Amino acid sequence: MAVAGAAAAWTPRGLAQDRRIGVALVGLGYYAAELLAPALQLTRHCRLAGLVSGTPAKLGEWQRKYGIADANLYSYDDFHRIADNDEIDVVYIATPNHVHRSLAEIAARAGKHVWCEKPMAMDAAEGEAMIKACRDNRVQLAVGYRMQHEPNTRRFMAMAKERPFGRIVKLRADAGWFGWRDGADDAWRLDPARGGGAMYDMGVYCINAARYCTGMEPLAVQAWDETARRELFKGVDETMRFRLEFPEDIVAECVTSFGRNLNTLQVDCERGWYTMSPFQGYDGNRGRASDGTVFEPQLGKLPRMQAEQMDNDAQSIIAGTAPRVPGEEGLRDLRVVDAAFASAKADGKRVEIARG
């Protein structure tokens, strides 16, 4: 689902074909510590070259563990100095959602390519600003939709065009988990100002899956905030149910939640069906189809998926081609998120989704 012509907005900066891309991790919370940093040790085309954090103790601990040079350590206050560091080619933003835009813009102005975790930003307007900043500074912007680098998901994406069971009739996509890890790194998930709540965190998996399984853009959405524990989830959604309307009268029924363990994708067609469960796990994603086809996990144990994602994105930088999941892909999901929040505030009123 890459955007045609996306690679034309920038030029490779003399990167040798055999060079490993230097990556600076921005935000040293759980995802960076437990998945991204270990995954970088498995990549063929990347290396961990820099660290950015607002916590000096974390920088020191990580520096000792991974042997990062003093010159490649940054706080958020001096992050702009990364422009002078030729060892760093890419920044991978893995912070709370509310600072994705500002960090991406600083990185772009510094001439560094940007990899950004999902959701790309707080809303579509911020996503558009990030795309513009990267385009204006001739750097790539890729969104960390790891599932689009996973083989079974890639097969489901191809089936949207092949239609082996005829026309798609409806979809179901459910993504949720009960509770979260304790500690300050995840406190922001309860804070609306920082992009907390299930829709931002898990709902984008449902939206993205509905889009890549149909190969279409949704026309409208209805959404209902079904938060049960209001005393805990103050100002953010614990559970959101939403319905996406697609062309050809296709409907996607979706649920995302911090109160239920959910991880299923189902595509129903005229002459059969195919499903994946789990469909957005860090590993073990498996599926089956009505004709007896079985989709066994192919990438191996975590963090192989994150390594595959970063290697693919690094290769696009080296080759000067568009990334598999460019910023425009994240923007399309943000337009759906914006409309879903508007619908939920209006008790499920049908809201048309903005078009680019």
C-alpha positions as a printed NumPy array, in Angstrom:
array([[  0.   ,   0.   ,   0.   ],
       [  2.965,   2.28 ,  -0.577],
       [  2.284,   5.6  ,  -2.225],
       [  3.486,   5.894,  -5.809],
       [  6.227,   8.457,  -6.196],
       [  6.969,   8.654,  -2.465],
       [ 10.661,   7.944,  -3.008],
       [ 11.019,  10.84 ,  -5.419],
       [ 10.763,  13.369,  -2.571],
       [ 14.291,  12.652,  -1.328],
       [ 17.658,  11.392,  -2.51 ],
       [ 20.032,   8.846,  -0.906],
       [ 23.035,  10.505,   0.663],
       [ 25.823,   8.433,  -0.795],
       [ 25.082,   5.342,   1.262],
       [ 27.097,   2.317,   0.175],
       [ 25.118,  -0.797,  -0.641],
       [ 26.995,  -2.775,   2.009],
       [ 26.726,  -0.16 ,   4.739],
       [ 24.718,  -0.861,   7.898],
       [ 22.259,   1.901,   8.678],
       [ 22.946,   3.672,  11.979],
       [ 19.774,   3.855,  14.08 ],
       [ 19.167,   6.051,  17.112],
       [ 16.372,   4.899,  19.394],
       [ 14.298,   7.788,  20.696],
       [ 12.49 ,   6.863,  23.908],
       [ 13.924,   4.019,  25.971],
       [ 10.76 ,   2.49 ,  27.408],
       [  9.522,  -1.085,  27.254],
       [  9.179,  -1.385,  23.483],
       [ 12.653,  -0.059,  22.78 ],
       [ 14.27 ,  -2.02 ,  25.605],
       [ 12.578,  -5.39 ,  25.158],
       [ 12.025,  -5.491,  21.394],
       [ 13.699,  -2.829,  19.247],
       [ 17.175,  -2.92 ,  20.78 ],
       [ 17.34 ,  -6.745,  20.811],
       [ 15.935,  -6.81 ,  17.266],
       [ 18.672,  -4.481,  16.047],
       [ 21.191,  -7.114,  17.132],
       [ 19.508,  -9.532,  14.698],
       [ 19.346,  -7.246,  11.676],
       [ 21.558,  -7.541,   8.613],
       [ 21.36 ,  -3.921,   7.481],
       [ 21.087,  -1.905,  10.722],
       [ 23.022,  -1.222,  13.889],
       [ 22.185,   0.556,  17.14 ],
       [ 24.193,   3.776,  16.85 ],
       [ 22.569,   6.286,  19.206],
       [ 20.221,   6.823,  22.134],
       [ 17.805,   9.607,  23.047],
       [ 16.122,   9.811,  26.443],
       [ 14.99 ,  12.287,  29.057],
       [ 16.342,  10.014,  31.813],
       [ 20.137,  10.229,  32.304],
       [ 20.207,   6.972,  34.278],
       [ 18.715,   5.108,  31.329],
       [ 21.279,   6.565,  28.96 ],
       [ 24.102,   5.377,  31.196],
       [ 22.662,   1.904,  31.61 ],
       [ 22.052,   1.482,  27.88 ],
       [ 25.466,   2.887,  26.996],
       [ 27.167,   0.268,  29.14 ],
       [ 25.009,  -2.541,  27.763],
       [ 25.391,  -1.695,  24.061],
       [ 28.709,   0.157,  23.943],
       [ 27.346,   3.438,  22.59 ],
       [ 29.831,   6.318,  22.295],
       [ 29.372,   9.414,  24.483],
       [ 28.923,  11.552,  21.371],
       [ 25.88 ,   9.475,  20.359],
       [ 23.874,  10.07 ,  23.549],
       [ 21.202,  12.774,  23.532],
       [ 18.551,  14.241,  25.779],
       [ 15.351,  15.656,  24.311],
       [ 16.705,  19.156,  24.977],
       [ 19.789,  18.689,  22.78 ],
       [ 18.279,  16.229,  20.299],
       [ 18.736,  18.766,  17.476],
       [ 22.518,  18.247,  17.722],
       [ 22.021,  14.908,  15.992],
       [ 22.363,  16.866,  12.738],
       [ 26.149,  16.893,  13.27 ],
       [ 26.419,  13.119,  13.763],
       [ 27.271,  11.201,  10.602],
       [ 27.071,   7.848,  12.425],
       [ 23.295,   8.179,  12.734],
       [ 21.16 ,   7.838,   9.611],
       [ 17.742,   7.135,  11.134],
       [ 15.868,   7.974,  14.308],
       [ 13.285,   5.462,  15.515],
       [ 10.651,   7.272,  17.59 ],
       [  9.196,   4.994,  20.273],
       [  7.879,   7.602,  22.694],
       [  4.36 ,   8.403,  23.904],
       [  2.202,   9.578,  21.02 ],
       [  1.952,  13.274,  21.874],
       [  5.597,  13.997,  21.014],
       [  5.841,  12.004,  17.772],
       [  5.271,  15.088,  15.616],
       [  7.775,  17.39 ,  17.336],
       [ 10.501,  14.747,  17.427],
       [  9.937,  13.785,  13.798],
       [ 10.185,  17.405,  12.721],
       [ 13.445,  17.893,  14.638],
       [ 14.887,  14.731,  13.103],
       [ 13.803,  15.721,   9.593],
       [ 15.364,  19.173,   9.916],
       [ 18.535,  17.436,  11.093],
       [ 18.572,  15.446,   7.857],
       [ 17.792,  12.091,   9.478],
       [ 15.301,   9.56 ,   8.159],
       [ 12.389,   8.894,  10.496],
       [ 10.881,   5.614,  11.625],
       [  7.916,   6.26 ,  13.891],
       [  5.842,   3.906,  16.002],
       [  2.107,   3.688,  15.536],
       [ -0.085,   5.63 ,  15.79 ],
       [  1.99 ,   8.053,  13.775],
       [  0.59 ,  11.093,  15.593],
       [ -2.289,  12.37 ,  17.696],
       [ -4.456,  13.294,  14.713],
       [ -4.433,  13.652,  10.946],
       [ -3.275,  17.281,  11.043],
       [ -0.151,  16.268,  12.945],
       [  0.418,  13.377,  10.546],
       [  0.242,  15.734,   7.582],
       [  2.782,  18.044,   9.248],
       [  5.186,  15.132,   9.765],
       [  4.901,  14.062,   6.139],
       [  5.542,  17.629,   4.985],
       [  8.586,  18.026,   7.253],
       [ 10.158,  14.843,   5.913],
       [  9.315,  15.682,   2.314],
       [ 10.691,  19.231,   2.635],
       [ 13.937,  17.899,   4.107],
       [ 14.216,  15.034,   1.629],
       [ 14.222,  12.226,   4.178],
       [ 12.086,   9.116,   4.406],
       [  9.24 ,   8.637,   6.858],
       [  8.187,   5.064,   7.649],
       [  5.546,   3.993,  10.171],
       [  6.199,   1.028,  12.463],
       [  3.327,  -1.149,  11.276],
       [  5.289,  -4.327,  11.911],
       [  2.419,  -6.546,  10.744],
       [  2.844,  -5.373,   7.156],
       [  6.294,  -7.001,   7.244],
       [  4.937, -10.351,   8.502],
       [  4.509, -13.086,   5.823],
       [  0.992, -14.271,   6.717],
       [ -0.231, -10.693,   6.813],
       [  1.412, -10.079,   3.443],
       [ -0.519, -13.09 ,   2.131],
       [ -3.81 , -11.671,   3.427],
       [ -2.968,  -8.365,   1.739],
       [ -2.454, -10.177,  -1.571],
       [ -5.764, -12.014,  -1.17 ],
       [ -7.536,  -8.643,  -1.136],
       [ -6.693,  -8.456,  -4.848],
       [ -6.855, -12.135,  -5.712],
       [-10.208, -12.747,  -3.995],
       [ -9.843, -16.557,  -3.877],
       [-13.281, -16.93 ,  -2.26 ],
       [-15.081, -14.302,  -4.298],
       [-16.226, -10.894,  -3.169],
       [-15.524,  -9.89 ,   0.419],
       [-18.775,  -9.532,   2.36 ],
       [-17.658,  -8.511,   5.843],
       [-14.697,  -8.429,   8.212],
       [-14.122,  -8.639,  11.92 ],
       [-11.006,  -7.281,  13.598],
       [-10.591,  -7.371,  17.384],
       [ -7.461,  -6.2  ,  19.187],
       [ -7.152,  -5.83 ,  22.934],
       [ -5.366,  -6.868,  26.081],
       [ -6.353,  -6.913,  29.718],
       [ -4.214,  -4.645,  31.843],
       [ -0.72 ,  -3.416,  31.089],
       [  2.746,  -3.487,  32.553],
       [  3.257,  -1.66 ,  35.841],
       [  5.631,   1.281,  35.986],
       [  6.144,   4.851,  34.842],
       [  6.906,   3.865,  31.25 ],
       [  3.239,   3.021,  30.68 ],
       [  1.485,   5.594,  32.87 ],
       [  0.921,   7.744,  29.791],
       [ -1.542,   5.172,  28.447],
       [ -4.101,   6.56 ,  30.914],
       [ -3.433,  10.187,  29.952],
       [ -5.558,  11.676,  27.139],
       [ -3.077,  14.529,  26.622],
       [ -0.341,  12.036,  25.753],
       [ -2.387,   9.808,  23.473],
       [ -3.576,   7.212,  25.95 ],
       [ -6.474,   4.814,  25.509],
       [ -7.249,   1.649,  23.606],
       [ -8.113,   3.267,  20.272],
       [ -4.698,   4.847,  19.819],
       [ -2.808,   1.839,  21.152],
       [ -4.715,  -1.145,  19.757],
       [ -7.522,   0.199,  17.576],
       [ -5.114,   1.153,  14.813],
       [ -4.364,  -2.563,  14.333],
       [ -8.051,  -3.118,  13.552],
       [ -8.226,  -0.13 ,  11.22 ],
       [ -5.061,  -1.051,   9.37 ],
       [ -6.132,  -4.695,   9.049],
       [ -9.553,  -3.756,   7.674],
       [ -7.877,  -1.536,   5.11 ],
       [ -5.215,  -4.013,   3.986],
       [ -7.628,  -6.94 ,   3.879],
       [ -9.998,  -5.062,   1.562],
       [ -7.412,  -3.017,  -0.309],
       [ -9.855,  -0.14 ,   0.067],
       [-10.307,   3.038,   2.08 ],
       [-13.302,   3.233,   4.459],
       [-15.999,   5.76 ,   3.697],
       [-17.562,   6.268,   7.128],
       [-17.459,   5.06 ,  10.708],
       [-19.738,   4.616,  13.675],
       [-18.102,   4.239,  17.103],
       [-19.218,   3.614,  20.658],
       [-17.117,   4.152,  23.779],
       [-17.942,   1.161,  26.006],
       [-15.567,   1.936,  28.866],
       [-16.608,   0.026,  31.988],
       [-14.035,   1.191,  34.57 ],
       [-14.523,   4.944,  34.455],
       [-12.768,   5.4  ,  37.789],
       [ -9.542,   4.122,  36.212],
       [ -9.948,   5.235,  32.602],
       [-10.557,   8.942,  33.137],
       [-10.694,  10.723,  29.81 ],
       [ -9.46 ,   7.772,  27.746],
       [-11.275,   4.816,  26.24 ],
       [-10.948,   1.417,  27.864],
       [-13.051,  -0.261,  25.178],
       [-14.181,   1.096,  21.802],
       [-16.476,  -0.691,  19.389],
       [-16.636,   0.668,  15.856],
       [-18.039,  -0.177,  12.441],
       [-16.288,   0.801,   9.211],
       [-18.19 ,   1.166,   5.94 ],
       [-16.23 ,   0.344,   2.78 ],
       [-17.116,   0.476,  -0.914],
       [-19.002,  -2.528,  -2.343],
       [-21.176,  -2.591,   0.822],
       [-18.372,  -4.212,   2.836],
       [-18.604,  -3.669,   6.59 ],
       [-15.841,  -4.191,   9.154],
       [-16.953,  -4.744,  12.748],
       [-14.145,  -3.938,  15.188],
       [-13.488,  -3.917,  18.927],
       [-10.429,  -2.6  ,  20.726],
       [ -9.928,  -2.789,  24.458],
       [ -7.686,  -2.503,  27.498],
       [-10.2  ,  -4.635,  29.384],
       [-10.41 ,  -7.74 ,  27.199],
       [ -7.871, -10.03 ,  25.554],
       [ -8.711,  -9.87 ,  21.829],
       [ -6.61 , -10.859,  18.819],
       [ -8.664, -12.096,  15.849],
       [ -9.029, -11.113,  12.212],
       [-11.795, -12.744,  10.156],
       [-12.619, -12.138,   6.478],
       [-15.935, -13.558,   5.222],
       [-16.46 , -13.874,   1.474],
       [-19.122, -15.097,  -0.941],
       [-17.678, -18.616,  -1.168],
       [-15.607, -19.033,   1.966],
       [-13.556, -17.328,   4.629],
       [-10.073, -16.886,   6.065],
       [ -8.979, -15.946,   9.542],
       [ -5.891, -15.245,  11.622],
       [ -5.603, -15.497,  15.408],
       [ -3.451, -14.07 ,  16.764],
       [ -3.213, -11.556,  13.937],
       [ -1.114,  -8.855,  15.597],
       [  1.045, -10.705,  18.092],
       [  4.767, -10.144,  18.364],
       [  5.143, -13.733,  17.161],
       [  3.056, -16.847,  16.516],
       [  0.568, -15.248,  14.112],
       [ -1.305, -18.102,  12.47 ],
       [ -4.411, -18.582,  10.358],
       [ -6.576, -20.912,   8.313],
       [ -9.081, -20.77 ,   5.477],
       [-12.323, -22.534,   4.613],
       [-10.601, -24.578,   1.889],
       [ -8.258, -26.169,   4.439],
       [ -5.289, -23.855,   3.879],
       [ -3.23 , -23.327,   7.026],
       [ -1.076, -20.258,   7.581],
       [  1.673, -21.299,   9.976],
       [  3.924, -18.74 ,  11.711],
       [  7.002, -18.081,   9.585],
       [  9.242, -15.478,  11.19 ],
       [ 10.218, -17.264,  14.369],
       [ 10.243, -15.999,  17.933],
       [ 10.303, -12.361,  18.944],
       [ 11.899, -10.011,  18.145],
       [ 12.299, -11.414,  14.607],
       [  9.331,  -9.373,  13.329],
       [ 10.858,  -6.08 ,  14.456],
       [ 14.18 ,  -7.108,  12.911],
       [ 12.44 ,  -7.872,   9.609],
       [ 10.669,  -4.508,   9.7  ],
       [ 13.845,  -2.527,  10.326],
       [ 15.838,  -4.45 ,   7.739],
       [ 13.169,  -3.784,   5.109],
       [ 13.084,  -0.09 ,   5.954],
       [ 16.877,   0.112,   5.94 ],
       [ 17.033,  -1.48 ,   2.5  ],
       [ 14.632,   1.126,   1.143],
       [ 16.936,   3.876,   2.398],
       [ 20.011,   2.228,   0.887],
       [ 18.259,   1.64 ,  -2.45 ],
       [ 16.48 ,   5.   ,  -2.545],
       [ 13.069,   3.402,  -2.896],
       [  9.808,   4.077,  -1.063],
       [  9.396,   2.306,   2.291],
       [  6.839,  -0.468,   2.52 ],
       [  4.768,   1.547,   5.014],
       [  5.255,   5.269,   4.318],
       [  3.86 ,   8.132,   6.362],
       [  0.833,   8.361,   4.094],
       [ -0.24 ,   4.93 ,   5.33 ],
       [ -0.241,   6.122,   8.94 ],
       [ -2.098,   9.269,   7.916],
       [ -4.955,   7.265,   6.405],
       [ -5.443,   5.459,   9.699],
       [ -5.366,   8.736,  11.629],
       [ -8.216,  10.063,   9.513],
       [-10.256,   7.051,  10.61 ],
       [ -9.246,   7.573,  14.252],
       [-10.335,  11.224,  14.077],
       [-13.724,  10.251,  12.681],
       [-14.162,   7.423,  15.204],
       [-13.558,   9.739,  18.142],
       [-16.039,  12.233,  16.696],
       [-18.622,   9.482,  16.291],
       [-18.101,   8.139,  19.817],
       [-18.621,  11.618,  21.264],
       [-21.917,  11.749,  19.361],
       [-23.104,   8.332,  20.661],
       [-22.368,   6.418,  17.487],
       [-23.437,   8.962,  14.908],
       [-22.278,   8.044,  11.415],
       [-19.26 ,  10.192,  10.502],
       [-17.777,  10.325,   7.022],
       [-14.018,   9.891,   6.88 ],
       [-11.924,  12.703,   5.427],
       [-10.23 ,  11.983,   2.12 ],
       [ -6.752,  13.081,   1.148]])
